[in-house]
Amino acid sequence: MAARSEPSRRIRGHGGAGFTLLEILVALGVISVASWILISLFTSSLFFANSARTHRAAVGLAEEQLDRLVRHPEQFEGWPAEPGQAPLKLKGTDAEAPYPVDAPSVKTLDPASGRREQSFYEAFTWQPFAVLPNPEAKHLEVVAVVRWSIEGKDYSFSLTSAVPRALVEGRS
């Protein structure tokens, strides 16, 4: 009789050799929650990196266009003669503002990268403005506004500087 009860004792003493179904389910639950957190962090960081790149590009484009306004006011028409704000127009173009921006000339490793860069910059437009604060002002304020849209939400960035009024007198 002792021989019959021996196998049943081995089965009862077997508890430490494997995992129970409950332990496996708990482990899967912990792994899935940890994976979800890591994936969420990754996608959030990717979104913020893209957003930072877009804002950095907008700032660079606004600086470039503001520099153009300040250094070459003769390229623009529509300067205000009376106090107030006026949109400026590029001379020699029939296009109305906002104007498209040119992608920086960068040598890319492959044609696909060049197309992605070009496509990225096609989302931006810019518009120049001039403000005459008062009739006696010696300077006009010039504003370069860069606009873009991400997932249907519109954004803009503007920079302001000044141009001596004498440089633009009679250029309206």
Short mmCIF file of N, CA and C in Angstrom, two decimals:
data_model
loop_
_atom_site.label_atom_id
_atom_site.label_comp_id
_atom_site.label_asym_id
_atom_site.label_seq_id
_atom_site.Cartn_x
_atom_site.Cartn_y
_atom_site.Cartn_z
N MET A 1 0.79 -1.20 0.00
CA MET A 1 0.00 0.00 0.00
C MET A 1 0.84 1.28 0.00
N ALA A 2 1.94 1.19 0.55
CA ALA A 2 2.81 2.35 0.59
C ALA A 2 3.23 2.77 -0.80
N ALA A 3 3.31 1.80 -1.71
CA ALA A 3 3.71 2.12 -3.08
C ALA A 3 2.65 2.93 -3.80
N ARG A 4 1.36 2.73 -3.47
CA ARG A 4 0.29 3.49 -4.14
C ARG A 4 0.25 4.93 -3.68
N SER A 5 0.51 5.18 -2.45
CA SER A 5 0.41 6.55 -1.97
C SER A 5 1.64 7.38 -2.34
N GLU A 6 2.72 6.74 -2.73
CA GLU A 6 3.94 7.45 -3.09
C GLU A 6 3.75 8.39 -4.29
N PRO A 7 3.12 7.97 -5.43
CA PRO A 7 2.93 8.90 -6.55
C PRO A 7 2.05 10.09 -6.18
N SER A 8 1.03 9.90 -5.37
CA SER A 8 0.17 11.02 -5.02
C SER A 8 0.90 12.04 -4.18
N ARG A 9 1.87 11.58 -3.38
CA ARG A 9 2.66 12.53 -2.61
C ARG A 9 3.56 13.36 -3.54
N ARG A 10 4.07 12.77 -4.57
CA ARG A 10 4.92 13.51 -5.50
C ARG A 10 4.12 14.59 -6.24
N ILE A 11 2.89 14.29 -6.60
CA ILE A 11 2.03 15.27 -7.28
C ILE A 11 1.72 16.43 -6.36
N ARG A 12 1.42 16.18 -5.12
CA ARG A 12 1.14 17.26 -4.17
C ARG A 12 2.39 18.08 -3.89
N GLY A 13 3.52 17.52 -3.90
CA GLY A 13 4.75 18.24 -3.63
C GLY A 13 5.31 18.92 -4.86
N HIS A 14 4.64 18.87 -5.98
CA HIS A 14 5.09 19.38 -7.27
C HIS A 14 4.95 20.90 -7.38
N GLY A 15 4.33 21.64 -6.48
CA GLY A 15 3.95 23.05 -6.58
C GLY A 15 5.05 24.01 -6.98
N GLY A 16 6.33 23.83 -6.72
CA GLY A 16 7.36 24.79 -7.04
C GLY A 16 8.00 24.61 -8.40
N ALA A 17 7.59 23.70 -9.22
CA ALA A 17 8.27 23.41 -10.49
C ALA A 17 7.75 24.23 -11.66
N GLY A 18 6.68 24.98 -11.58
CA GLY A 18 6.15 25.73 -12.72
C GLY A 18 5.32 26.91 -12.25
N PHE A 19 4.70 27.63 -13.23
CA PHE A 19 3.86 28.79 -12.94
C PHE A 19 2.40 28.40 -13.03
N THR A 20 1.60 29.05 -12.20
CA THR A 20 0.17 28.83 -12.29
C THR A 20 -0.39 29.76 -13.35
N LEU A 21 -1.60 29.49 -13.78
CA LEU A 21 -2.26 30.34 -14.77
C LEU A 21 -2.41 31.76 -14.26
N LEU A 22 -2.71 31.93 -13.00
CA LEU A 22 -2.86 33.26 -12.41
C LEU A 22 -1.55 34.03 -12.46
N GLU A 23 -0.43 33.39 -12.16
CA GLU A 23 0.85 34.06 -12.21
C GLU A 23 1.20 34.50 -13.63
N ILE A 24 0.89 33.66 -14.60
CA ILE A 24 1.16 34.00 -16.00
C ILE A 24 0.30 35.19 -16.44
N LEU A 25 -0.96 35.22 -16.04
CA LEU A 25 -1.85 36.34 -16.40
C LEU A 25 -1.38 37.64 -15.76
N VAL A 26 -0.96 37.58 -14.50
CA VAL A 26 -0.46 38.78 -13.82
C VAL A 26 0.80 39.28 -14.52
N ALA A 27 1.72 38.39 -14.87
CA ALA A 27 2.95 38.78 -15.56
C ALA A 27 2.63 39.41 -16.92
N LEU A 28 1.70 38.84 -17.67
CA LEU A 28 1.30 39.41 -18.95
C LEU A 28 0.67 40.79 -18.77
N GLY A 29 -0.10 40.96 -17.73
CA GLY A 29 -0.71 42.26 -17.44
C GLY A 29 0.34 43.32 -17.14
N VAL A 30 1.35 42.97 -16.34
CA VAL A 30 2.42 43.91 -16.01
C VAL A 30 3.22 44.26 -17.25
N ILE A 31 3.53 43.26 -18.06
CA ILE A 31 4.30 43.51 -19.28
C ILE A 31 3.51 44.39 -20.25
N SER A 32 2.22 44.15 -20.38
CA SER A 32 1.42 44.96 -21.32
C SER A 32 1.29 46.40 -20.84
N VAL A 33 1.14 46.63 -19.54
CA VAL A 33 1.06 48.01 -19.02
C VAL A 33 2.40 48.71 -19.22
N ALA A 34 3.50 48.04 -18.95
CA ALA A 34 4.81 48.63 -19.15
C ALA A 34 5.05 48.95 -20.64
N SER A 35 4.65 48.05 -21.51
CA SER A 35 4.79 48.28 -22.96
C SER A 35 3.96 49.47 -23.40
N TRP A 36 2.74 49.58 -22.91
CA TRP A 36 1.87 50.70 -23.27
C TRP A 36 2.49 52.02 -22.83
N ILE A 37 3.07 52.05 -21.63
CA ILE A 37 3.70 53.28 -21.13
C ILE A 37 4.90 53.64 -22.00
N LEU A 38 5.72 52.68 -22.34
CA LEU A 38 6.89 52.96 -23.18
C LEU A 38 6.50 53.44 -24.58
N ILE A 39 5.50 52.81 -25.16
CA ILE A 39 5.04 53.24 -26.49
C ILE A 39 4.45 54.65 -26.42
N SER A 40 3.70 54.96 -25.37
CA SER A 40 3.14 56.31 -25.21
C SER A 40 4.25 57.34 -25.07
N LEU A 41 5.27 57.04 -24.29
CA LEU A 41 6.39 57.96 -24.14
C LEU A 41 7.12 58.16 -25.47
N PHE A 42 7.30 57.10 -26.21
CA PHE A 42 7.98 57.19 -27.50
C PHE A 42 7.19 58.06 -28.48
N THR A 43 5.89 57.82 -28.59
CA THR A 43 5.09 58.61 -29.54
C THR A 43 5.01 60.07 -29.11
N SER A 44 4.93 60.32 -27.79
CA SER A 44 4.92 61.71 -27.32
C SER A 44 6.23 62.40 -27.64
N SER A 45 7.35 61.73 -27.41
CA SER A 45 8.64 62.35 -27.70
C SER A 45 8.81 62.58 -29.20
N LEU A 46 8.28 61.69 -30.02
CA LEU A 46 8.33 61.87 -31.46
C LEU A 46 7.51 63.09 -31.89
N PHE A 47 6.32 63.24 -31.30
CA PHE A 47 5.48 64.40 -31.60
C PHE A 47 6.18 65.70 -31.20
N PHE A 48 6.77 65.73 -30.00
CA PHE A 48 7.43 66.95 -29.54
C PHE A 48 8.68 67.25 -30.36
N ALA A 49 9.39 66.23 -30.81
CA ALA A 49 10.55 66.46 -31.66
C ALA A 49 10.13 67.06 -33.01
N ASN A 50 9.07 66.54 -33.60
CA ASN A 50 8.56 67.09 -34.87
C ASN A 50 8.05 68.51 -34.68
N SER A 51 7.37 68.75 -33.56
CA SER A 51 6.86 70.09 -33.27
C SER A 51 8.01 71.08 -33.09
N ALA A 52 9.06 70.67 -32.39
CA ALA A 52 10.22 71.54 -32.19
C ALA A 52 10.91 71.83 -33.53
N ARG A 53 11.01 70.83 -34.39
CA ARG A 53 11.62 71.04 -35.70
C ARG A 53 10.81 72.04 -36.52
N THR A 54 9.50 71.91 -36.48
CA THR A 54 8.64 72.81 -37.23
C THR A 54 8.76 74.24 -36.71
N HIS A 55 8.75 74.41 -35.39
CA HIS A 55 8.88 75.75 -34.82
C HIS A 55 10.26 76.35 -35.12
N ARG A 56 11.29 75.54 -35.06
CA ARG A 56 12.63 76.00 -35.38
C ARG A 56 12.71 76.46 -36.84
N ALA A 57 12.08 75.71 -37.73
CA ALA A 57 12.05 76.10 -39.14
C ALA A 57 11.28 77.40 -39.33
N ALA A 58 10.16 77.55 -38.63
CA ALA A 58 9.36 78.78 -38.74
C ALA A 58 10.15 79.99 -38.26
N VAL A 59 10.89 79.83 -37.18
CA VAL A 59 11.71 80.94 -36.68
C VAL A 59 12.78 81.31 -37.71
N GLY A 60 13.43 80.31 -38.27
CA GLY A 60 14.45 80.58 -39.28
C GLY A 60 13.88 81.27 -40.51
N LEU A 61 12.71 80.82 -40.94
CA LEU A 61 12.07 81.44 -42.11
C LEU A 61 11.66 82.88 -41.81
N ALA A 62 11.14 83.13 -40.61
CA ALA A 62 10.75 84.49 -40.24
C ALA A 62 11.98 85.40 -40.17
N GLU A 63 13.08 84.90 -39.63
CA GLU A 63 14.31 85.69 -39.58
C GLU A 63 14.79 86.03 -40.99
N GLU A 64 14.74 85.04 -41.86
CA GLU A 64 15.19 85.23 -43.24
C GLU A 64 14.34 86.29 -43.95
N GLN A 65 13.03 86.21 -43.80
CA GLN A 65 12.15 87.16 -44.49
C GLN A 65 12.22 88.55 -43.86
N LEU A 66 12.38 88.62 -42.54
CA LEU A 66 12.52 89.92 -41.89
C LEU A 66 13.82 90.58 -42.35
N ASP A 67 14.88 89.81 -42.46
CA ASP A 67 16.15 90.33 -42.96
C ASP A 67 15.97 90.88 -44.37
N ARG A 68 15.21 90.18 -45.18
CA ARG A 68 14.92 90.64 -46.54
C ARG A 68 14.16 91.96 -46.51
N LEU A 69 13.19 92.08 -45.63
CA LEU A 69 12.41 93.32 -45.51
C LEU A 69 13.30 94.50 -45.10
N VAL A 70 14.19 94.26 -44.15
CA VAL A 70 15.02 95.34 -43.63
C VAL A 70 16.12 95.72 -44.61
N ARG A 71 16.75 94.75 -45.24
CA ARG A 71 17.88 95.03 -46.12
C ARG A 71 17.47 95.46 -47.53
N HIS A 72 16.30 95.01 -47.97
CA HIS A 72 15.88 95.31 -49.35
C HIS A 72 14.43 95.82 -49.38
N PRO A 73 14.15 96.95 -48.76
CA PRO A 73 12.77 97.45 -48.78
C PRO A 73 12.30 97.81 -50.18
N GLU A 74 13.23 98.00 -51.10
CA GLU A 74 12.86 98.35 -52.47
C GLU A 74 12.18 97.18 -53.20
N GLN A 75 12.27 95.97 -52.66
CA GLN A 75 11.63 94.81 -53.27
C GLN A 75 10.13 94.74 -52.95
N PHE A 76 9.65 95.67 -52.13
CA PHE A 76 8.26 95.62 -51.67
C PHE A 76 7.55 96.92 -52.00
N GLU A 77 6.24 96.82 -52.18
CA GLU A 77 5.41 98.00 -52.43
C GLU A 77 4.20 97.95 -51.51
N GLY A 78 3.58 99.11 -51.36
CA GLY A 78 2.40 99.21 -50.49
C GLY A 78 2.73 99.77 -49.12
N TRP A 79 3.88 100.46 -49.02
CA TRP A 79 4.29 101.03 -47.74
C TRP A 79 3.25 102.06 -47.30
N PRO A 80 2.87 102.06 -46.02
CA PRO A 80 1.83 102.99 -45.57
C PRO A 80 2.33 104.44 -45.54
N ALA A 81 1.50 105.34 -46.03
CA ALA A 81 1.81 106.77 -45.99
C ALA A 81 1.12 107.43 -44.80
N GLU A 82 0.11 106.76 -44.27
CA GLU A 82 -0.63 107.27 -43.10
C GLU A 82 -0.49 106.27 -41.97
N PRO A 83 -0.68 106.73 -40.73
CA PRO A 83 -0.55 105.81 -39.59
C PRO A 83 -1.47 104.60 -39.73
N GLY A 84 -0.93 103.47 -39.38
CA GLY A 84 -1.68 102.22 -39.45
C GLY A 84 -0.84 101.11 -40.05
N GLN A 85 -1.46 99.96 -40.16
CA GLN A 85 -0.77 98.77 -40.69
C GLN A 85 -1.19 98.52 -42.12
N ALA A 86 -0.24 98.08 -42.95
CA ALA A 86 -0.54 97.76 -44.34
C ALA A 86 0.20 96.49 -44.74
N PRO A 87 -0.49 95.60 -45.44
CA PRO A 87 0.23 94.43 -45.99
C PRO A 87 1.10 94.90 -47.15
N LEU A 88 2.29 94.36 -47.24
CA LEU A 88 3.19 94.71 -48.33
C LEU A 88 3.09 93.65 -49.43
N LYS A 89 3.43 94.06 -50.63
CA LYS A 89 3.38 93.15 -51.78
C LYS A 89 4.78 93.10 -52.38
N LEU A 90 5.17 91.91 -52.79
CA LEU A 90 6.45 91.75 -53.49
C LEU A 90 6.35 92.38 -54.87
N LYS A 91 7.30 93.21 -55.20
CA LYS A 91 7.31 93.80 -56.54
C LYS A 91 7.66 92.74 -57.57
N GLY A 92 7.06 92.88 -58.73
CA GLY A 92 7.37 91.99 -59.83
C GLY A 92 6.68 90.64 -59.77
N THR A 93 5.73 90.49 -58.88
CA THR A 93 4.97 89.23 -58.83
C THR A 93 3.49 89.53 -58.91
N ASP A 94 2.77 88.63 -59.51
CA ASP A 94 1.33 88.77 -59.55
C ASP A 94 0.68 88.04 -58.38
N ALA A 95 1.48 87.25 -57.68
CA ALA A 95 0.95 86.46 -56.56
C ALA A 95 0.55 87.37 -55.41
N GLU A 96 -0.49 86.96 -54.76
CA GLU A 96 -0.95 87.68 -53.57
C GLU A 96 -0.40 86.98 -52.33
N ALA A 97 -0.22 87.76 -51.28
CA ALA A 97 0.24 87.18 -50.01
C ALA A 97 -0.88 86.35 -49.41
N PRO A 98 -0.60 85.33 -48.66
CA PRO A 98 0.72 84.91 -48.19
C PRO A 98 1.50 84.21 -49.29
N TYR A 99 2.81 84.41 -49.23
CA TYR A 99 3.71 83.87 -50.24
C TYR A 99 4.29 82.53 -49.78
N PRO A 100 4.55 81.64 -50.73
CA PRO A 100 5.22 80.38 -50.35
C PRO A 100 6.68 80.67 -50.00
N VAL A 101 7.26 79.79 -49.22
CA VAL A 101 8.68 79.95 -48.87
C VAL A 101 9.48 78.94 -49.67
N ASP A 102 10.72 79.28 -49.89
CA ASP A 102 11.63 78.37 -50.59
C ASP A 102 12.34 77.51 -49.56
N ALA A 103 12.42 76.24 -49.86
CA ALA A 103 13.16 75.33 -48.98
C ALA A 103 14.64 75.68 -49.07
N PRO A 104 15.34 75.59 -47.96
CA PRO A 104 16.79 75.86 -48.02
C PRO A 104 17.46 74.87 -48.97
N SER A 105 18.46 75.34 -49.66
CA SER A 105 19.17 74.45 -50.59
C SER A 105 20.14 73.60 -49.77
N VAL A 106 19.76 72.35 -49.61
CA VAL A 106 20.56 71.41 -48.84
C VAL A 106 20.83 70.19 -49.70
N LYS A 107 22.03 69.71 -49.66
CA LYS A 107 22.37 68.51 -50.41
C LYS A 107 21.91 67.31 -49.59
N THR A 108 20.99 66.52 -50.13
CA THR A 108 20.49 65.35 -49.43
C THR A 108 21.18 64.09 -49.93
N LEU A 109 21.08 63.05 -49.13
CA LEU A 109 21.73 61.79 -49.47
C LEU A 109 21.04 61.06 -50.61
N ASP A 110 19.73 61.22 -50.69
CA ASP A 110 18.99 60.54 -51.74
C ASP A 110 17.82 61.42 -52.18
N PRO A 111 17.25 61.15 -53.36
CA PRO A 111 16.14 61.98 -53.86
C PRO A 111 14.92 61.97 -52.95
N ALA A 112 14.65 60.86 -52.28
CA ALA A 112 13.49 60.79 -51.39
C ALA A 112 13.63 61.77 -50.23
N SER A 113 14.82 61.90 -49.69
CA SER A 113 15.06 62.85 -48.61
C SER A 113 14.84 64.28 -49.09
N GLY A 114 15.29 64.56 -50.30
CA GLY A 114 15.08 65.89 -50.87
C GLY A 114 13.61 66.21 -51.05
N ARG A 115 12.84 65.21 -51.50
CA ARG A 115 11.39 65.42 -51.67
C ARG A 115 10.70 65.63 -50.32
N ARG A 116 11.13 64.88 -49.29
CA ARG A 116 10.55 65.07 -47.95
C ARG A 116 10.83 66.47 -47.42
N GLU A 117 12.06 66.94 -47.61
CA GLU A 117 12.43 68.28 -47.17
C GLU A 117 11.60 69.33 -47.91
N GLN A 118 11.48 69.17 -49.22
CA GLN A 118 10.68 70.10 -50.03
C GLN A 118 9.23 70.09 -49.56
N SER A 119 8.70 68.92 -49.32
CA SER A 119 7.31 68.79 -48.86
C SER A 119 7.13 69.44 -47.49
N PHE A 120 8.12 69.30 -46.63
CA PHE A 120 8.05 69.91 -45.29
C PHE A 120 7.92 71.42 -45.40
N TYR A 121 8.71 72.04 -46.26
CA TYR A 121 8.70 73.50 -46.38
C TYR A 121 7.51 74.02 -47.16
N GLU A 122 6.84 73.17 -47.92
CA GLU A 122 5.65 73.61 -48.65
C GLU A 122 4.50 73.95 -47.71
N ALA A 123 4.56 73.49 -46.47
CA ALA A 123 3.49 73.77 -45.50
C ALA A 123 3.56 75.20 -44.97
N PHE A 124 4.67 75.90 -45.22
CA PHE A 124 4.86 77.25 -44.68
C PHE A 124 4.52 78.31 -45.72
N THR A 125 3.95 79.41 -45.24
CA THR A 125 3.76 80.61 -46.06
C THR A 125 4.21 81.80 -45.23
N TRP A 126 4.42 82.93 -45.88
CA TRP A 126 4.80 84.12 -45.13
C TRP A 126 4.12 85.34 -45.72
N GLN A 127 4.01 86.37 -44.89
CA GLN A 127 3.37 87.60 -45.33
C GLN A 127 4.08 88.78 -44.67
N PRO A 128 4.43 89.80 -45.46
CA PRO A 128 5.07 90.99 -44.91
C PRO A 128 4.05 92.08 -44.60
N PHE A 129 4.31 92.81 -43.52
CA PHE A 129 3.47 93.95 -43.13
C PHE A 129 4.37 95.11 -42.76
N ALA A 130 3.82 96.31 -42.87
CA ALA A 130 4.51 97.51 -42.41
C ALA A 130 3.52 98.32 -41.57
N VAL A 131 4.05 98.93 -40.53
CA VAL A 131 3.22 99.73 -39.63
C VAL A 131 3.87 101.10 -39.48
N LEU A 132 3.09 102.13 -39.74
CA LEU A 132 3.52 103.50 -39.46
C LEU A 132 2.83 103.90 -38.15
N PRO A 133 3.60 103.98 -37.05
CA PRO A 133 2.96 104.22 -35.75
C PRO A 133 2.30 105.60 -35.63
N ASN A 134 2.93 106.64 -36.19
CA ASN A 134 2.33 107.98 -36.15
C ASN A 134 2.91 108.79 -37.30
N PRO A 135 2.28 109.91 -37.65
CA PRO A 135 2.72 110.68 -38.82
C PRO A 135 4.14 111.21 -38.72
N GLU A 136 4.65 111.43 -37.52
CA GLU A 136 5.98 111.99 -37.34
C GLU A 136 7.06 110.91 -37.17
N ALA A 137 6.71 109.68 -37.21
CA ALA A 137 7.67 108.59 -36.96
C ALA A 137 8.79 108.59 -37.99
N LYS A 138 10.00 108.38 -37.52
CA LYS A 138 11.16 108.33 -38.41
C LYS A 138 11.40 106.91 -38.94
N HIS A 139 10.76 105.94 -38.31
CA HIS A 139 10.91 104.54 -38.72
C HIS A 139 9.55 103.89 -38.94
N LEU A 140 9.54 102.92 -39.80
CA LEU A 140 8.35 102.08 -39.97
C LEU A 140 8.66 100.74 -39.33
N GLU A 141 7.69 100.17 -38.67
CA GLU A 141 7.84 98.81 -38.15
C GLU A 141 7.56 97.86 -39.30
N VAL A 142 8.40 96.86 -39.43
CA VAL A 142 8.17 95.82 -40.44
C VAL A 142 7.98 94.49 -39.71
N VAL A 143 7.03 93.72 -40.21
CA VAL A 143 6.69 92.46 -39.56
C VAL A 143 6.70 91.36 -40.62
N ALA A 144 7.36 90.28 -40.29
CA ALA A 144 7.33 89.08 -41.14
C ALA A 144 6.56 88.02 -40.38
N VAL A 145 5.43 87.57 -40.95
CA VAL A 145 4.59 86.56 -40.32
C VAL A 145 4.71 85.26 -41.11
N VAL A 146 5.08 84.20 -40.42
CA VAL A 146 5.18 82.87 -41.03
C VAL A 146 4.02 82.05 -40.49
N ARG A 147 3.30 81.39 -41.40
CA ARG A 147 2.14 80.58 -41.01
C ARG A 147 2.32 79.15 -41.50
N TRP A 148 1.73 78.21 -40.75
CA TRP A 148 1.72 76.81 -41.14
C TRP A 148 0.57 76.12 -40.43
N SER A 149 0.28 74.93 -40.86
CA SER A 149 -0.82 74.16 -40.30
C SER A 149 -0.36 72.74 -40.01
N ILE A 150 -0.74 72.22 -38.84
CA ILE A 150 -0.44 70.85 -38.47
C ILE A 150 -1.74 70.19 -38.05
N GLU A 151 -2.10 69.15 -38.76
CA GLU A 151 -3.31 68.38 -38.46
C GLU A 151 -4.54 69.28 -38.31
N GLY A 152 -4.66 70.24 -39.22
CA GLY A 152 -5.83 71.11 -39.24
C GLY A 152 -5.78 72.28 -38.28
N LYS A 153 -4.74 72.38 -37.47
CA LYS A 153 -4.61 73.49 -36.52
C LYS A 153 -3.60 74.49 -37.09
N ASP A 154 -4.00 75.76 -37.14
CA ASP A 154 -3.16 76.80 -37.72
C ASP A 154 -2.24 77.41 -36.67
N TYR A 155 -1.00 77.68 -37.09
CA TYR A 155 0.00 78.30 -36.24
C TYR A 155 0.61 79.47 -36.98
N SER A 156 1.20 80.39 -36.24
CA SER A 156 1.93 81.48 -36.86
C SER A 156 3.04 81.95 -35.93
N PHE A 157 4.04 82.56 -36.53
CA PHE A 157 5.16 83.13 -35.79
C PHE A 157 5.52 84.42 -36.49
N SER A 158 5.73 85.49 -35.73
CA SER A 158 6.07 86.76 -36.35
C SER A 158 7.26 87.40 -35.66
N LEU A 159 8.01 88.12 -36.45
CA LEU A 159 9.14 88.90 -35.96
C LEU A 159 8.98 90.34 -36.44
N THR A 160 9.42 91.26 -35.62
CA THR A 160 9.28 92.68 -35.93
C THR A 160 10.63 93.38 -35.87
N SER A 161 10.82 94.33 -36.76
CA SER A 161 12.01 95.16 -36.76
C SER A 161 11.61 96.55 -37.24
N ALA A 162 12.57 97.36 -37.60
CA ALA A 162 12.27 98.72 -38.06
C ALA A 162 13.09 99.05 -39.30
N VAL A 163 12.52 99.88 -40.14
CA VAL A 163 13.17 100.37 -41.35
C VAL A 163 13.07 101.88 -41.33
N PRO A 164 14.17 102.60 -41.60
CA PRO A 164 14.09 104.07 -41.66
C PRO A 164 13.06 104.49 -42.72
N ARG A 165 12.24 105.41 -42.33
CA ARG A 165 11.17 105.88 -43.21
C ARG A 165 11.72 106.47 -44.51
N ALA A 166 12.89 107.06 -44.43
CA ALA A 166 13.50 107.68 -45.62
C ALA A 166 13.79 106.65 -46.70
N LEU A 167 14.04 105.39 -46.32
CA LEU A 167 14.33 104.35 -47.31
C LEU A 167 13.10 103.95 -48.11
N VAL A 168 11.93 104.16 -47.55
CA VAL A 168 10.71 103.69 -48.22
C VAL A 168 9.81 104.83 -48.70
N GLU A 169 10.18 106.06 -48.43
CA GLU A 169 9.37 107.18 -48.90
C GLU A 169 9.22 107.13 -50.41
N GLY A 170 8.00 107.24 -50.87
CA GLY A 170 7.72 107.24 -52.30
C GLY A 170 7.76 105.87 -52.94
N ARG A 171 7.82 104.80 -52.17
CA ARG A 171 7.88 103.45 -52.73
C ARG A 171 6.53 102.76 -52.67
N SER A 172 5.47 103.44 -52.33
CA SER A 172 4.16 102.81 -52.16
C SER A 172 3.59 102.29 -53.44
#
